[in-house]
Structure formats: C-alpha cells, structure tokens
Coordinates of N, CA and C in Angstrom, one line a residue:
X6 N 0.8 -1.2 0.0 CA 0.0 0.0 0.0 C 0.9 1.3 0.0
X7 N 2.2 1.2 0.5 CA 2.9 2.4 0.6 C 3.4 2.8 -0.6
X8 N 3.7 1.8 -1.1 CA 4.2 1.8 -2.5 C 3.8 3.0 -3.7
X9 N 2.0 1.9 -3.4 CA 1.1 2.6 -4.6 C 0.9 4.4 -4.0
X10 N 0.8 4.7 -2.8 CA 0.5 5.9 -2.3 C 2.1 6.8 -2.8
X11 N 3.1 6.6 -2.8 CA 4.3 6.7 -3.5 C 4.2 7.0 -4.3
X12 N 3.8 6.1 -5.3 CA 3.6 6.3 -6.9 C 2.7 7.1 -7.2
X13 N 1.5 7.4 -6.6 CA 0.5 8.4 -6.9 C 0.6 9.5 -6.7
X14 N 1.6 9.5 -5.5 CA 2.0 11.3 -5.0 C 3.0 12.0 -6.1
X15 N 3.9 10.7 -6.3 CA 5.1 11.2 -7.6 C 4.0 11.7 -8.9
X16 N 3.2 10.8 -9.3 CA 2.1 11.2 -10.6 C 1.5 12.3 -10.5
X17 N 0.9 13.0 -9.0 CA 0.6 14.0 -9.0 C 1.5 15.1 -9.2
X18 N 2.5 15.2 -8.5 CA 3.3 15.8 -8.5 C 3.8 16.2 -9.9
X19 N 3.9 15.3 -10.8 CA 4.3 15.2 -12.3 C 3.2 16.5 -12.9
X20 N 2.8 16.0 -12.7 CA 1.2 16.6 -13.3 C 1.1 18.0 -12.9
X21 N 1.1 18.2 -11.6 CA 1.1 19.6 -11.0 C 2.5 20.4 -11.9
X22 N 3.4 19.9 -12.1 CA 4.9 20.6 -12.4 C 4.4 20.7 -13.9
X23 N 3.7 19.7 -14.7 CA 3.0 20.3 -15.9 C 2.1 21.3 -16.3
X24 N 1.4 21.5 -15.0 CA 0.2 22.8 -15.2 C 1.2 24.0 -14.4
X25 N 2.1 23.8 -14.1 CA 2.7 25.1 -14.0 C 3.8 25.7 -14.3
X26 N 4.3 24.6 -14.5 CA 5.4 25.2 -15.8 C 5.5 24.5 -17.5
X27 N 4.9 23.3 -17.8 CA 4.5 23.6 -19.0 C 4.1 24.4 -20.0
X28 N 4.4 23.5 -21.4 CA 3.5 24.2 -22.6 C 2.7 25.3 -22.2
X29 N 1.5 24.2 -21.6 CA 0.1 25.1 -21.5 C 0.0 25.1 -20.0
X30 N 1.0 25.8 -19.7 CA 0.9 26.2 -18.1 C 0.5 27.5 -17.7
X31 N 1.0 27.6 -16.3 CA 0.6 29.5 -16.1 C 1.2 30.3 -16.3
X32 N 2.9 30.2 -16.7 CA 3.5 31.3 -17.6 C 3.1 31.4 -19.3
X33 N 2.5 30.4 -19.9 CA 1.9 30.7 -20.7 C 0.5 31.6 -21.0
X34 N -0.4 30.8 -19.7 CA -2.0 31.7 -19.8 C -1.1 33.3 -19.2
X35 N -0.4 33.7 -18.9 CA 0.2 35.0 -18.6 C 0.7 35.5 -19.7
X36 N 1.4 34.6 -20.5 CA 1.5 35.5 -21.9 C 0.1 35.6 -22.5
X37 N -0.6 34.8 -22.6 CA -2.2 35.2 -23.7 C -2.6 36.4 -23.3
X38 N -2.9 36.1 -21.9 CA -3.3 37.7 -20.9 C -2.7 38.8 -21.8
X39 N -1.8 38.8 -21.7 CA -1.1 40.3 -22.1 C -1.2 40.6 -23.7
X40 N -1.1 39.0 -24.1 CA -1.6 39.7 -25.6 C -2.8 40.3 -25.9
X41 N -4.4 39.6 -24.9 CA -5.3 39.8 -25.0 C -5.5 41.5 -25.0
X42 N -4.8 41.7 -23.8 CA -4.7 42.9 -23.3 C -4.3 43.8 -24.6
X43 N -2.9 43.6 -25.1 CA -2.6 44.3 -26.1 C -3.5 44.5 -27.2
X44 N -4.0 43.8 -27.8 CA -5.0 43.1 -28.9 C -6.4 44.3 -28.5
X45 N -6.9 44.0 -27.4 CA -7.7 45.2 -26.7 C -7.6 46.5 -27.1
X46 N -6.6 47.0 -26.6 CA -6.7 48.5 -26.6 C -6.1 48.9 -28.2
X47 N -5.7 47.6 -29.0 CA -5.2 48.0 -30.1 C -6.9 47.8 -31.1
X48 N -8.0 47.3 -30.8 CA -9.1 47.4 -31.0 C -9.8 48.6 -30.3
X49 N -9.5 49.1 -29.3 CA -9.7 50.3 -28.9 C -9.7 51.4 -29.7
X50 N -8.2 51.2 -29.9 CA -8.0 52.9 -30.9 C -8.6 52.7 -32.7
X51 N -8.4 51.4 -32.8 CA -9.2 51.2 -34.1 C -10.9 51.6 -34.3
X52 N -11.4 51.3 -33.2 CA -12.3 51.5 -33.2 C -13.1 53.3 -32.8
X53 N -11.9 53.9 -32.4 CA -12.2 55.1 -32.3 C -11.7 55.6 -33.7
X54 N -10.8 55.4 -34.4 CA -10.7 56.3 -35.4 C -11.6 55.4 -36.8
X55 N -12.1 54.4 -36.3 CA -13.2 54.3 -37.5 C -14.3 55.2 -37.1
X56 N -14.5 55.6 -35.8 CA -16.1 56.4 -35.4 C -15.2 57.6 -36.2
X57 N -14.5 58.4 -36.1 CA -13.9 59.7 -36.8 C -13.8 59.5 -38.1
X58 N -13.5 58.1 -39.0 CA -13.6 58.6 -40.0 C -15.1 58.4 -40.7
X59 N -16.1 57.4 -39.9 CA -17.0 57.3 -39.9 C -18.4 58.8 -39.8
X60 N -17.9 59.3 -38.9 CA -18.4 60.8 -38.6 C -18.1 62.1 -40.0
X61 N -16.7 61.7 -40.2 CA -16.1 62.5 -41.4 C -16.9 62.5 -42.7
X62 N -16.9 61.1 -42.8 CA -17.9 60.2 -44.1 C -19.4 60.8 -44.0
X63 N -19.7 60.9 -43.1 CA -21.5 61.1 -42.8 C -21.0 62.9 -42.8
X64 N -20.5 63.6 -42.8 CA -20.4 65.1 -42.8 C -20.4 65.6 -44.2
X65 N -19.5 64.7 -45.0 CA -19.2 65.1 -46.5 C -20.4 64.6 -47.0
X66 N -21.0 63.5 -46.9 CA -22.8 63.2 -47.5 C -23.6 63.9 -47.0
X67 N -23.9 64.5 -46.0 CA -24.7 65.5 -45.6 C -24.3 66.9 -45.4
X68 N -23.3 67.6 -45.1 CA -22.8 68.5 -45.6 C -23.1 69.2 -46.8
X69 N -22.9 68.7 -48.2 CA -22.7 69.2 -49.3 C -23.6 70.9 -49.5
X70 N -24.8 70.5 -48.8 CA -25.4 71.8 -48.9 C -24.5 73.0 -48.1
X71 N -24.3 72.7 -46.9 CA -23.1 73.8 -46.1 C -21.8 74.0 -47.5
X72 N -21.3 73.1 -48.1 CA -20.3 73.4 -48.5 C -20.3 74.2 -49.8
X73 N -21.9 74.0 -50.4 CA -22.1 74.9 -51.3 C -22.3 76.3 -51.0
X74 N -23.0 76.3 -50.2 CA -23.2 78.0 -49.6 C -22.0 79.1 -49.3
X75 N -21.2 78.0 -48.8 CA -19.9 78.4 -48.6 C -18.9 79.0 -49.5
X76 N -18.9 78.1 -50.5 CA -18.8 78.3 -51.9 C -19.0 79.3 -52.9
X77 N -20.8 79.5 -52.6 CA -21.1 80.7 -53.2 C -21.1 81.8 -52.8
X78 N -20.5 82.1 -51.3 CA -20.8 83.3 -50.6 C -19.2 83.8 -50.8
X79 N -18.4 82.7 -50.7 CA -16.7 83.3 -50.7 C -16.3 83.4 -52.2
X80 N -16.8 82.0 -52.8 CA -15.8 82.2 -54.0 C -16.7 82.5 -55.3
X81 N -18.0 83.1 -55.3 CA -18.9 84.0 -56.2 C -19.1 82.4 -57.3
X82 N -19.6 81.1 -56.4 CA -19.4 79.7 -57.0 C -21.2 79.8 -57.6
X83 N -21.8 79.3 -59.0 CA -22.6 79.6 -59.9 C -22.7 78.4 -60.3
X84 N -24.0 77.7 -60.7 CA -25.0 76.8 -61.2 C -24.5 76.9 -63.0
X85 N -24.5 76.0 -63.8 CA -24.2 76.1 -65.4 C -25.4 77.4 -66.2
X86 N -26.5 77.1 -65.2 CA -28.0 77.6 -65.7 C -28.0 79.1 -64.8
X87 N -27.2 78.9 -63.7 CA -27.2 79.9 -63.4 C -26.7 81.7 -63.7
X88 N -27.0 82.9 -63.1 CA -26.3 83.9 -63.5 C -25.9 84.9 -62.4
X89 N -25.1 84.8 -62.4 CA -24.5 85.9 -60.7 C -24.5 87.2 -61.3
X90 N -25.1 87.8 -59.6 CA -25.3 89.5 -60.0 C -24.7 89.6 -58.7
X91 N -23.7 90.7 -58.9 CA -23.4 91.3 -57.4 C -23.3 92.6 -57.7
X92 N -23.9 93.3 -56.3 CA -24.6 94.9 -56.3 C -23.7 95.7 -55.3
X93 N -23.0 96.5 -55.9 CA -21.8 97.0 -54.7 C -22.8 97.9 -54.3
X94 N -22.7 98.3 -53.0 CA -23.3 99.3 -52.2 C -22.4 100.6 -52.5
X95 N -23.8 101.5 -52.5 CA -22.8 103.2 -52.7 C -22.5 103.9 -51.4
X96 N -21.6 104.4 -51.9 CA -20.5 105.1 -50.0 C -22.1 105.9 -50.4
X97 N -21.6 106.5 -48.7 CA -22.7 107.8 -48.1 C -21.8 108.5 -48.2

C-alpha cells in the first residue's frame, strides 16, 4: 500500500509541475493575458478612429449643402444655368 500511495503522490506531483510550468501552463495563460490585453486596446483605438472617419464620411454626405453655400458666398461659386449679379453698395 505504501508503494502505490508513493507512486501516486510522484504522478501527482508530475502533473502539478506540468500545469505550472509547461506548454500550457501559467506562464503561458500569462502571456495570452497580455496579448489579449494588447489586442484590446489595439481594437480600442481602431475602433475610435473608424467612429472619426466614420463621422467624417457622414459630414461630407450630408454636408454638401453647407459646403455649397460656402462656396457661393466666398468664391462667387454659380450653377451652369445659373447667372450671378453682385450689387456694390454706394459710400454715403
């Protein structure tokens, strides 16, 4: 009986020294961790500058009317059909 309780404590023992320093031990789930981690915040910032260029995209499709106005008020900007009249004001 002492034997086999011998043999089983060594098997455990084996076993234990495999889940913690093997392959797939806890210095490895420590590296995943950290990649996860990295992986994370590197999906973090990706995901904020798709909302920005996302936002950017939806400004230039809805925008266009602001940018024509804009257009027409600074750079005297006219329609093919259209005809621009500008009326100088007289000094007093």
């Amino acid at each position: 009986m002492r034997w086999v309780t011998l043999v089983l404590l060594v098997l455990l023992a084996l076993v234990q020294a495999e889940l913690w320093a093997g392959s797939g031990g806890r210095s490895y789930v420590v590296q995943l961790q950290s990649q996860l981690q990295a992986q994370q915040q590197a999906n973090e910032a990706a995901k904020l500058r798709n909302q920005r260029v996302a936002a950017e995209v939806n400004d230039l499709k809805e925008g266009l009317e602001m940018v024509e106005e804009k257009a027409r008020a600074e750079l005297g900007m006219v329609r093919p059909d259209e005809i621009l009249v500008q009326l100088n004001p007289r000094p007093r």
